[in-house]
Coordinates of C-alpha atoms in Angstrom, one line a residue:
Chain A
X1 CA 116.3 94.0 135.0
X2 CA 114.8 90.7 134.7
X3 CA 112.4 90.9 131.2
X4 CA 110.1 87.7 130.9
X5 CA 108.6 87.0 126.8
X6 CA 106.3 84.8 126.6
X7 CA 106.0 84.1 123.5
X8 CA 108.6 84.4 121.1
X9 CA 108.1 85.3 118.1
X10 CA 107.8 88.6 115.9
X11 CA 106.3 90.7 118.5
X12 CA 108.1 89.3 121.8
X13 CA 111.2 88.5 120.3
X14 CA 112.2 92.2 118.3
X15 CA 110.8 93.3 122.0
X16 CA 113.4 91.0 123.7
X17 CA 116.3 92.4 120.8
X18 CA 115.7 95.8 121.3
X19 CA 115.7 96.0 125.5
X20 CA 119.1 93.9 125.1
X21 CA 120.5 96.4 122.9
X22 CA 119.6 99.1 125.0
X23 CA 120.8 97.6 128.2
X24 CA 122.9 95.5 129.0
X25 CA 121.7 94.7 132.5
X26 CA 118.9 93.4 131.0
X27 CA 118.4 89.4 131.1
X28 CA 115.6 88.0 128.8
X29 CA 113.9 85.1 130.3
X30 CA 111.8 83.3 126.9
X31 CA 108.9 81.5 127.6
X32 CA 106.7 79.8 124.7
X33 CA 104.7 76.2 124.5
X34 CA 106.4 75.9 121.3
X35 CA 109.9 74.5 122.5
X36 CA 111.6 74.5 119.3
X37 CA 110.6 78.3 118.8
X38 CA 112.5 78.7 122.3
X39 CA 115.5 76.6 121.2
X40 CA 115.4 78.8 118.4
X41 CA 115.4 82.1 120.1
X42 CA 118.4 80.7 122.3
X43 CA 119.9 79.9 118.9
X44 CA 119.6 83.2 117.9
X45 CA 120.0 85.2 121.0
X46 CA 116.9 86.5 121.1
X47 CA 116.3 85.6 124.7
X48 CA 118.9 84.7 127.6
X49 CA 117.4 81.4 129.1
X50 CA 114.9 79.6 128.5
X51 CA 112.4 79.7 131.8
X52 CA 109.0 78.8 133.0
X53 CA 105.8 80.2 134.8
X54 CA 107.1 78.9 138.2
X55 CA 110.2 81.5 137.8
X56 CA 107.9 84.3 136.7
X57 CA 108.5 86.0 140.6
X58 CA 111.6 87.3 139.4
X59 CA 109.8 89.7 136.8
X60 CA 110.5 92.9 136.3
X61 CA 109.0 93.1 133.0
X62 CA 106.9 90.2 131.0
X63 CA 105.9 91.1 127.6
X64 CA 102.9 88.9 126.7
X65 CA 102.8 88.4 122.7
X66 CA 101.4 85.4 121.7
X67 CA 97.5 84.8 120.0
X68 CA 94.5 86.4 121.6
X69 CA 92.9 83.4 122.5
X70 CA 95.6 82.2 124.4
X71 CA 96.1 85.7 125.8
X72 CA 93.0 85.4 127.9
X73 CA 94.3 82.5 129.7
X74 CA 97.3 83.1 129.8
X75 CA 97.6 86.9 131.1
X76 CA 95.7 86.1 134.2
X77 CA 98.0 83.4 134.9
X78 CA 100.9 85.7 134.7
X79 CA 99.4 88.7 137.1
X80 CA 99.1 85.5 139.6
X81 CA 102.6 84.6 139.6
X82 CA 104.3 88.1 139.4
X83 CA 105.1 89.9 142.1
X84 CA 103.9 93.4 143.4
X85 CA 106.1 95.4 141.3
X86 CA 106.1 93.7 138.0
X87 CA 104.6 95.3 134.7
X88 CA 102.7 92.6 132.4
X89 CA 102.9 93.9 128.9
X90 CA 99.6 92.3 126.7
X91 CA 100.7 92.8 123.0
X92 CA 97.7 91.4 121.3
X93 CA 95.6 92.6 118.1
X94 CA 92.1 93.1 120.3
X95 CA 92.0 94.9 123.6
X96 CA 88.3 95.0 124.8
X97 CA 88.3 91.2 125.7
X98 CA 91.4 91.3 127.6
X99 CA 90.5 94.1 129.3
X100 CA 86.6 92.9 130.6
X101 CA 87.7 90.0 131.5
X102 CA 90.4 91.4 134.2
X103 CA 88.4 94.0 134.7
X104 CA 88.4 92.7 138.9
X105 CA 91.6 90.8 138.4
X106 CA 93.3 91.6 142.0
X107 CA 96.3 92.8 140.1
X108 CA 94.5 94.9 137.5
X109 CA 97.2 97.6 138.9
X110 CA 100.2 95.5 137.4
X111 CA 98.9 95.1 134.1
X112 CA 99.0 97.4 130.8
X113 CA 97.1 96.9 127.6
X114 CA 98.8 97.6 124.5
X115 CA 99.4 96.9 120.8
X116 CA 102.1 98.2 119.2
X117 CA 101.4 98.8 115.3
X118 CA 104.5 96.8 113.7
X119 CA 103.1 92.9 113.2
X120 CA 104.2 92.0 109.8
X121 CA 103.2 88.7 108.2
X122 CA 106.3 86.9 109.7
X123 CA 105.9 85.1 112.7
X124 CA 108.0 83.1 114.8
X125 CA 111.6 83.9 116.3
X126 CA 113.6 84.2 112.8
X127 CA 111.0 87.2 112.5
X128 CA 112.3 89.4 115.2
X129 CA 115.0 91.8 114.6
X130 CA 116.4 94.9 116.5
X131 CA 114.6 98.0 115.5
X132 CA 111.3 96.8 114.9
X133 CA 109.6 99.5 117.2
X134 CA 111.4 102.6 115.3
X135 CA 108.7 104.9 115.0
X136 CA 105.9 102.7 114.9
X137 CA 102.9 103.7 117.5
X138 CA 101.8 101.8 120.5
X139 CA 98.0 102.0 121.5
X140 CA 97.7 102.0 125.2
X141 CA 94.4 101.1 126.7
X142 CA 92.9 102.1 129.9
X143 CA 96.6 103.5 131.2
X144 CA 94.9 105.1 134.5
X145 CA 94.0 101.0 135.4
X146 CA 97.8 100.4 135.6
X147 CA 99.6 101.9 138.9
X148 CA 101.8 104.7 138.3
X149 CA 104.8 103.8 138.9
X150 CA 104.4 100.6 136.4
X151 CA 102.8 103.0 133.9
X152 CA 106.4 105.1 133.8
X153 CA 108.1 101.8 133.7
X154 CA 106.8 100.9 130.5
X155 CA 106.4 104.1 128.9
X156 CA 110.5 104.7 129.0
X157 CA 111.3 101.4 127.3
X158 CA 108.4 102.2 124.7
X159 CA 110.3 105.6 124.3
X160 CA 113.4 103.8 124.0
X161 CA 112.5 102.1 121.8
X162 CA 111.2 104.9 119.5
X163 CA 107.5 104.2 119.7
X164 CA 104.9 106.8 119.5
X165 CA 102.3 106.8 122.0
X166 CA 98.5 107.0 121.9
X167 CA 96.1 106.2 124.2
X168 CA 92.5 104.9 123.5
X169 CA 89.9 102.7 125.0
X170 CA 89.3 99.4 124.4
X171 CA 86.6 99.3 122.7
X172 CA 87.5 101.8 120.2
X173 CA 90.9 100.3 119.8
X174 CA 88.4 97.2 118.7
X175 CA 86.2 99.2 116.2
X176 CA 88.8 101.0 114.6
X177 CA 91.9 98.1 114.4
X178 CA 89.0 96.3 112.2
X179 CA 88.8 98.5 109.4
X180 CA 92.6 99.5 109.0
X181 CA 94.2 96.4 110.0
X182 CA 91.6 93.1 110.3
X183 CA 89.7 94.2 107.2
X184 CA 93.1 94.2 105.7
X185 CA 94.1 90.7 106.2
X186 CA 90.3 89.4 105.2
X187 CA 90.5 91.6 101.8
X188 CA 93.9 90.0 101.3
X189 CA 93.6 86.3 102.5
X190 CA 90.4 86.3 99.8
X191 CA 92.3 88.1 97.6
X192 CA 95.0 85.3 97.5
X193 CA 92.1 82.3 97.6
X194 CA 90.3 83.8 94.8
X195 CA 93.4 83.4 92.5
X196 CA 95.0 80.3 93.6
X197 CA 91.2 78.6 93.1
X198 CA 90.9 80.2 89.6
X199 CA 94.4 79.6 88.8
X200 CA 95.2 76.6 90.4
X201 CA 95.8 74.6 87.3
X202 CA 98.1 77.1 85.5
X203 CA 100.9 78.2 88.1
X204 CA 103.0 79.8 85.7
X205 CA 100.4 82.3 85.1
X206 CA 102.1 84.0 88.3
X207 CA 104.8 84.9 86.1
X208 CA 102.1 87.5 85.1
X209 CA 102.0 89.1 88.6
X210 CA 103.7 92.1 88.9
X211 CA 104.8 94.1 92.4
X212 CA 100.8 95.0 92.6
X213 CA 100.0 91.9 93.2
X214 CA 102.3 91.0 95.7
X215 CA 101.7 93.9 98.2
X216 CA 98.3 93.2 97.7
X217 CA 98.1 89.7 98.9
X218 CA 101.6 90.2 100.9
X219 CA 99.0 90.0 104.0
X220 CA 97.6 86.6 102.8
X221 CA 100.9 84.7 103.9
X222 CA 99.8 85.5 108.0
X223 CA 99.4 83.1 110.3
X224 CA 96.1 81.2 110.7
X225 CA 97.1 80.2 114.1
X226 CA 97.6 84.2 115.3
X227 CA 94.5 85.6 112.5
X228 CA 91.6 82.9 113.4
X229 CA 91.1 84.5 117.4
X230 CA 91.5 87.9 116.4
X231 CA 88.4 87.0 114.0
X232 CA 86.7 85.0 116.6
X233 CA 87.6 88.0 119.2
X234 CA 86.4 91.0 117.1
X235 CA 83.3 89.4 115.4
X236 CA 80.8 91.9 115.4
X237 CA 83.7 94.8 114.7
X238 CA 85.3 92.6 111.7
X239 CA 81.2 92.0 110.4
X240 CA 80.6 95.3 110.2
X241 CA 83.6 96.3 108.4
X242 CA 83.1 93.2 105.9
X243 CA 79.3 94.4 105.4
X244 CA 80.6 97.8 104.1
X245 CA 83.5 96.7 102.2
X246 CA 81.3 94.1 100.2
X247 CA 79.0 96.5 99.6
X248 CA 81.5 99.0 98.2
X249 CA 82.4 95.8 95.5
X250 CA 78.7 95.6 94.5
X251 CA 78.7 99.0 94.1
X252 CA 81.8 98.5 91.9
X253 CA 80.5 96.1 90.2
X254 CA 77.2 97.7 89.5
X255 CA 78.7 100.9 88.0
X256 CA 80.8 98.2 86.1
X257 CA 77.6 96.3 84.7
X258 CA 75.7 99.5 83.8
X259 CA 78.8 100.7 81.8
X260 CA 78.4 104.0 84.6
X261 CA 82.8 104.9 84.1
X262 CA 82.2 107.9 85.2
X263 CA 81.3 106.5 88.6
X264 CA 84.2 104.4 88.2
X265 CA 86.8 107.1 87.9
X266 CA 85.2 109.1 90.6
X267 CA 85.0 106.1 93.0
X268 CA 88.7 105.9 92.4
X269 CA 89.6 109.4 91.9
X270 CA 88.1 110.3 95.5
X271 CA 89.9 107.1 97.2
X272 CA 93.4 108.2 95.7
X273 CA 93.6 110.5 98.9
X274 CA 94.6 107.7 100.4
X275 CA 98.6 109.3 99.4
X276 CA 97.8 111.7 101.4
X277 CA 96.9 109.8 104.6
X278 CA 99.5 107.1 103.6
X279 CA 101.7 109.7 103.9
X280 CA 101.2 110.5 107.0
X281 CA 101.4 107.4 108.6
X282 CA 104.4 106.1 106.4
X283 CA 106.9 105.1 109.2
X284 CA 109.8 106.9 109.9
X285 CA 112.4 106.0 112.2
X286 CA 112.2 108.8 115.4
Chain B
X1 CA 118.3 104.9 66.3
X2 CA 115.3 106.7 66.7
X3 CA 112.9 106.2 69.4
X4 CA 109.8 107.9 69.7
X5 CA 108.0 107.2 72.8
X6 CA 103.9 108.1 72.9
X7 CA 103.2 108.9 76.6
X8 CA 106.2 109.8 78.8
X9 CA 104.9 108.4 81.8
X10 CA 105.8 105.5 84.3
X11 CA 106.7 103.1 81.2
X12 CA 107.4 105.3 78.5
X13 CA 109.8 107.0 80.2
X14 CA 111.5 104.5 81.7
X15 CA 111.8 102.6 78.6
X16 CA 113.4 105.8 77.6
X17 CA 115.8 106.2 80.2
X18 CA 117.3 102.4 79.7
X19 CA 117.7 102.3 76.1
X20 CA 119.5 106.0 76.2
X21 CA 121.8 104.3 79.2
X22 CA 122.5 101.3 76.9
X23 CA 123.0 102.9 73.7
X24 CA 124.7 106.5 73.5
X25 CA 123.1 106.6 69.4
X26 CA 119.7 106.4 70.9
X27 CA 117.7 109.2 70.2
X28 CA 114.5 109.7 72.1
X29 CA 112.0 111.8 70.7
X30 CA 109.1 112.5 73.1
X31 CA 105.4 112.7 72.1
X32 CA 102.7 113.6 74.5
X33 CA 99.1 115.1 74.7
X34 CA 100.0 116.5 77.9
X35 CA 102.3 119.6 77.4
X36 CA 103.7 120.0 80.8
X37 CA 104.7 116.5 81.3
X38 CA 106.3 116.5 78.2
X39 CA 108.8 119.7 79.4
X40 CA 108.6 117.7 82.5
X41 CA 110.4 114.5 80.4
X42 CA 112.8 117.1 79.0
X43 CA 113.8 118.3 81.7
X44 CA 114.8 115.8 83.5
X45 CA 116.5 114.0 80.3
X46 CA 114.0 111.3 79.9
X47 CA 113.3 112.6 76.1
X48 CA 116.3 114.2 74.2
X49 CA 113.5 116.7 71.9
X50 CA 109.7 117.1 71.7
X51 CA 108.1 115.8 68.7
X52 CA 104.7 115.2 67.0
X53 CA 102.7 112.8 64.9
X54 CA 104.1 114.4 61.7
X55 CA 107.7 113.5 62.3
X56 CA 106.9 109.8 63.3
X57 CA 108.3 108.5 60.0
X58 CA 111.7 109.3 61.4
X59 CA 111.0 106.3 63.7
X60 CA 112.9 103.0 64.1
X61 CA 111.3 102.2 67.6
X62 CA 107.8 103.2 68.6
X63 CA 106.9 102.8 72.4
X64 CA 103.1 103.3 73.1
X65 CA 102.2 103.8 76.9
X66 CA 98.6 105.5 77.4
X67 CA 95.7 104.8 78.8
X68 CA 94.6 101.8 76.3
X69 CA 91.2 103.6 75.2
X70 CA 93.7 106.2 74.1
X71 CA 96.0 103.3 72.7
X72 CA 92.9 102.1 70.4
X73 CA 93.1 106.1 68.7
X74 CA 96.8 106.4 68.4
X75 CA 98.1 102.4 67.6
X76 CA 96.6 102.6 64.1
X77 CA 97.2 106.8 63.5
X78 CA 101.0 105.8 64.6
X79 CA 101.1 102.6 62.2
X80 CA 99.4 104.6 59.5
X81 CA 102.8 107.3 60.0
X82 CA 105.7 105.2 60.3
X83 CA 107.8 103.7 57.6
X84 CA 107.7 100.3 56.5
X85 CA 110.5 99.2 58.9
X86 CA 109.6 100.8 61.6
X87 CA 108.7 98.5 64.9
X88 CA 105.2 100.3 66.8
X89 CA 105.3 98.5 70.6
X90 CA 102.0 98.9 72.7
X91 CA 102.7 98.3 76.1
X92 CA 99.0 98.6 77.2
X93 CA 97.6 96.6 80.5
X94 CA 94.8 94.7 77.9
X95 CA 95.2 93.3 74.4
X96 CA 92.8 91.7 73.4
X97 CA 90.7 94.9 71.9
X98 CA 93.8 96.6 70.4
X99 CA 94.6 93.4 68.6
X100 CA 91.4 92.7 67.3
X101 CA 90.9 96.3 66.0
X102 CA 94.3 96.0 64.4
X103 CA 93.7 92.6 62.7
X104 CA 93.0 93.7 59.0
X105 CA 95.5 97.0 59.7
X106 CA 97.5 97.4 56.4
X107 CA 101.0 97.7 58.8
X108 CA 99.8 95.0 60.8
X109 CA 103.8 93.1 60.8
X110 CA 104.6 96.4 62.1
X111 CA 102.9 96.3 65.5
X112 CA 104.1 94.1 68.3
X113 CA 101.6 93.9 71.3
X114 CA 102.7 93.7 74.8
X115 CA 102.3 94.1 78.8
X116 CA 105.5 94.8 80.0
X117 CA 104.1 93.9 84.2
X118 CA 106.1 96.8 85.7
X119 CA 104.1 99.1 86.3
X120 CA 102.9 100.4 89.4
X121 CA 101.0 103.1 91.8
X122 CA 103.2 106.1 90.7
X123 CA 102.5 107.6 86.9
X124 CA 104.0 110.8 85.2
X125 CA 107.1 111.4 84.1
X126 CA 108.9 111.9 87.6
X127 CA 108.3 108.5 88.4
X128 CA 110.2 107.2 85.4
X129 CA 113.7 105.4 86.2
X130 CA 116.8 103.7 84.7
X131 CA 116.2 99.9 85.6
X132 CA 112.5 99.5 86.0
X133 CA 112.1 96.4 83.8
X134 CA 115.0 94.8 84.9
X135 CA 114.0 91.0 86.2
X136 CA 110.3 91.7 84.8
X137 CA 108.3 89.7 82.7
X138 CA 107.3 90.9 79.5
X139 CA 103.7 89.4 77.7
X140 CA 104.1 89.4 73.5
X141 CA 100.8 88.1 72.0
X142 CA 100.6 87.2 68.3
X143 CA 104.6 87.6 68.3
X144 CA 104.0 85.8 64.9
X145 CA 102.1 88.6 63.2
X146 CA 104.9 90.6 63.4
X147 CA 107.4 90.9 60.9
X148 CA 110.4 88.5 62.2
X149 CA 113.0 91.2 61.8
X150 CA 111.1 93.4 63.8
X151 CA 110.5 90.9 66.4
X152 CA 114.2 90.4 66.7
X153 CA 114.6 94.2 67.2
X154 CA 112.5 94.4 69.9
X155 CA 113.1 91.1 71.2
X156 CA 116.9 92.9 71.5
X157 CA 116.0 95.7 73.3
X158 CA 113.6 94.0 76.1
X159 CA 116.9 91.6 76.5
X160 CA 119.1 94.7 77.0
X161 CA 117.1 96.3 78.8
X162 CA 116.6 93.0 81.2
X163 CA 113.2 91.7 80.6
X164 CA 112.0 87.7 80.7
X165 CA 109.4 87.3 77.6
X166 CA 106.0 84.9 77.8
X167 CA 104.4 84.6 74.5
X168 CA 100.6 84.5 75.2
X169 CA 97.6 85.1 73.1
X170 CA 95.7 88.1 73.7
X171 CA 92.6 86.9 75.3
X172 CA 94.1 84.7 78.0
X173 CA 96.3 87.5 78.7
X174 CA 93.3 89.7 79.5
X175 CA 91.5 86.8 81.3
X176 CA 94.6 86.1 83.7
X177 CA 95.9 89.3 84.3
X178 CA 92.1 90.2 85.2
X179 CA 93.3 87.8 88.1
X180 CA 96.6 89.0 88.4
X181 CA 96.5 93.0 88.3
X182 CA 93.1 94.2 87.5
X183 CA 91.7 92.5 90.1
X184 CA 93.9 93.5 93.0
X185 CA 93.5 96.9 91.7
X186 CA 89.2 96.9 92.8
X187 CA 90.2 95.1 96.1
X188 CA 92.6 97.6 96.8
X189 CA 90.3 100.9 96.1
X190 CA 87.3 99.1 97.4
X191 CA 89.4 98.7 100.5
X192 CA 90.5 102.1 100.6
X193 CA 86.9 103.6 100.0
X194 CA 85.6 101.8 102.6
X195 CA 88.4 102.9 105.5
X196 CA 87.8 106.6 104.3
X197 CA 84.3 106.6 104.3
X198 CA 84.3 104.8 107.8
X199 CA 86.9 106.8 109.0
X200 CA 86.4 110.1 108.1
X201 CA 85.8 112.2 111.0
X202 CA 88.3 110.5 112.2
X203 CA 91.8 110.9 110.7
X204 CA 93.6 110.5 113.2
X205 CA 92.7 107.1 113.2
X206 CA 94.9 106.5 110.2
X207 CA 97.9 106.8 113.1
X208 CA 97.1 103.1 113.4
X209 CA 97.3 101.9 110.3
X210 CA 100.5 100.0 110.2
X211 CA 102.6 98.7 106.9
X212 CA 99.9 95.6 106.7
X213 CA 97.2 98.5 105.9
X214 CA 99.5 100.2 103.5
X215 CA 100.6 97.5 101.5
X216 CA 97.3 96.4 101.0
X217 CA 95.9 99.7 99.8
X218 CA 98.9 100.6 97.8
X219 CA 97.1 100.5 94.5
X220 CA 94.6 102.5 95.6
X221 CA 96.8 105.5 94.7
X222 CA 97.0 104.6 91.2
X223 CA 96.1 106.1 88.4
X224 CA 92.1 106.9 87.6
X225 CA 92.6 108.1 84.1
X226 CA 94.7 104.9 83.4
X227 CA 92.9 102.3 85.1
X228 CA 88.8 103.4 84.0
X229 CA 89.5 102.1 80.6
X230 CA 91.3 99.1 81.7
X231 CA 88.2 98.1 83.6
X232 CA 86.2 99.2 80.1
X233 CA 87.6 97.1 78.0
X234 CA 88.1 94.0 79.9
X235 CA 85.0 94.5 81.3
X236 CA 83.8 90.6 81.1
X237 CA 86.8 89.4 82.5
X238 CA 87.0 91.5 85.5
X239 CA 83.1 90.7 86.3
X240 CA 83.9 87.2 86.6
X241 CA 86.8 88.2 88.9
X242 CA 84.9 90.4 91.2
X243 CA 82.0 87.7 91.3
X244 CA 84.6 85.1 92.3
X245 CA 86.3 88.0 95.0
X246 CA 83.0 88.9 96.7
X247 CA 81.5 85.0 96.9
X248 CA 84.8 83.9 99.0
X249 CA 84.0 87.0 100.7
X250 CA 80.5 85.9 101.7
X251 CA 81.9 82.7 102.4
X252 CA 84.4 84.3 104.8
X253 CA 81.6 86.3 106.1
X254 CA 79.2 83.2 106.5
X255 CA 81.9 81.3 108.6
X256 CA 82.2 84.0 110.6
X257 CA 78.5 84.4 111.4
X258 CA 78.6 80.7 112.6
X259 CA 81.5 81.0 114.3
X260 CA 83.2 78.8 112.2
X261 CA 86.9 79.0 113.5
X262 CA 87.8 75.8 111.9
X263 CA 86.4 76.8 108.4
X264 CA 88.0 80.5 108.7
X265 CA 91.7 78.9 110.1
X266 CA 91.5 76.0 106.6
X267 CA 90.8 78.8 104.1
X268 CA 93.9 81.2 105.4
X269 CA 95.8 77.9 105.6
X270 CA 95.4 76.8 102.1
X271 CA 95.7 80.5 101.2
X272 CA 99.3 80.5 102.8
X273 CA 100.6 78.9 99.7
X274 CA 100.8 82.0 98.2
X275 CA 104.3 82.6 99.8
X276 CA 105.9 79.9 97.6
X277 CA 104.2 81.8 94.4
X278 CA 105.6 84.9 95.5
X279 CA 108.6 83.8 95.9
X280 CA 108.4 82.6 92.3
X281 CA 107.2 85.8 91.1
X282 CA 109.7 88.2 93.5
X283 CA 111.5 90.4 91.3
X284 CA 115.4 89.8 91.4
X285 CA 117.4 92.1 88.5
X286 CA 119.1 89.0 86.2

């Protein structure tokens, strides 16, 4: 099976790791316009040989995982160049664009929309390691748009890979991703600018921050290059989140002002169900 | 030696566990205003007997972990009980109230102040373990008001037991670790408040939350009962945070509604430097 990345970082890379594992018919073809990221992944064996759009007729597979913006031009370009039978796997953060915009692509049929839950804030080839997938879930948009036989295709390397399936359209894959993944990366990002700007002056004072801290800004180390579309893509999603989770710190703040600690402790008190629901989503390998 | 620990939680109790790991003479006598967790710290052999109040002048070693309005009752009650060479440690998350209400104490040379930055979402006596404060930073303020010999006493143990020691005075501890801890404490609940709220006939949504979400939400199962007073008495400080946290959030916001890409890619770009401070502040056991 002849499995085309382009882009090889994180995403595209544990992707590449994981098939190889699995199979060993399987010969990873890496495409990226970043050369020394595919050097790299040949370094590391993360992809077979290094190839190009003009070899992308001899796809069985291509796994797409590089920033949304990008995405848009370069998914089309793919479903070009692959032939009838080939699966072309978009990885990215936001769906709804992708999806309108080949909404009459002529092989609409050969493509499937996903995003598979397990980004971390590593990027690049270094990133990817075998396992990455284990019980993490893969969103699947619009699946009846992809031809049946392509849809099974992808399906069994998601299952063996361990991924959970759900499926979900595009534009609720949009709304909710911005509260429990974009909002995420905002909160932490400012989180991380509002100290180094405060602190700037007194770097040792990190020797204060404990664990808290760091899982708290852990999401501020992402890269701008991946984050900044994903923004630009979701706006009026990531607004509406932002709008709500502002207000929630005025309200905070408020309560604070006004000496109200009751409201405080029950603002807090009724969040901590959060275990609960972190439980169930803590990941597990399958 | 004796060892009486005031609240057999997270940091009482794991205080309680090293020491008894290091020394075989340690005795740890367990004082708490909640009964259950008290059998709870016996048995699982965190405390070696109940106690009370009355037999405090028994004590050689003193470890106060409550909530720190609690701390402001029981500091000077303890000092008032112990003998005059007896060390009382407050491990409280501020210090600046405590110190100041302690300044004219009679046993003042008997009280060392300090934020031993271990702590984290989990509280109660089940979440106590041997080698929690290994690699961590310990903050003493106004080291000097204590009587040098018991300095050196607990200076010993906090070496045992692993700990790096900053000496700080109280009020820029509570102003930076508003920064540090307190801070990423709001974000984190505020966060978490507003993916419940939005979410809520919706749970299953949580199925894509992915480790980015749970990290950054982590302290949002802390504890309510320990961290309302926090917010109480460094009320100021934590104002000034928040005031700085929601204006980079407006900011954020503002680029956004202007499409700004440029502006939104510089400030996670600049922000990105918190990976070499975290790596300064990662937790390795010397």
């Amino acid at each position: 099976m002849n499995v085309f990345v382009v882009g090889v970082g994180l995403i595209g890379g544990s992707f590449a790791l994981d098939l190889k594992e699995l199979n060993s018919n399987v010969i990873i073809h890496g495409i990226d316009i970043n050369e020394s990221h595919l050097q790299e992944a040949m370094e590391l064996g993360v992809i077979d040989q290094k190839s190009s759009y003009e070899n992308l007729s001899l796809a069985d597979v291509v796994v797409i995982s590089i920033p949304v913006n990008a995405a848009n031009e370069v998914v089309p370009r793919v479903l070009d160049a692959v032939h009838e039978d080939a699966v072309v796997i978009d990885t990215g953060s936001t769906k709804a664009p992708l999806c309108e915009l080949l909404v009459n692509h002529p092989k609409r049929r050969n493509f499937l929309a996903a995003h598979p839950i397990a980004g971390t804030e590593f990027s690049g080839p270094s990133a990817a390691h075998v396992g990455l997938y284990a019980g993490k879930t893969n969103i699947i948009c619009e699946v009846e748009k992809t031809a049946f036989k392509l849809q099974e295709r992808a399906l069994k390397i998601f299952s063996d890979i361990g991924m959970r399936i759900r499926y979900m359209d595009p534009k609720s894959h949009d709304r909710h991703i911005a509260y429990v993944s974009h909002l995420s990366h905002i909160s932490s990002f400012m989180l991380g600018k509002t100290v180094i700007e405060k602190e700037r002056n007194e770097r040792d004072i990190f020797d204060m921050a404990g664990s808290g801290f760091e899982s708290t800004v852990r999401l501020a180390k992402s890269s701008p290059a991946m984050w900044t579309p994903i923004f630009q893509q979701n706006k009026e999603n990531v607004l509406e989140t932002l709008d709500e989770y502002i207000s929630n710190l005025l309200l905070f703040k408020s309560y604070l002002e006004k000496d109200d600690f009751q409201a405080i402790f029950s603002a807090m008190e009724s969040t901590n169900k959060i275990k609960e629901i972190l439980n169930g989503i803590v990941v597990k390998p399958i």
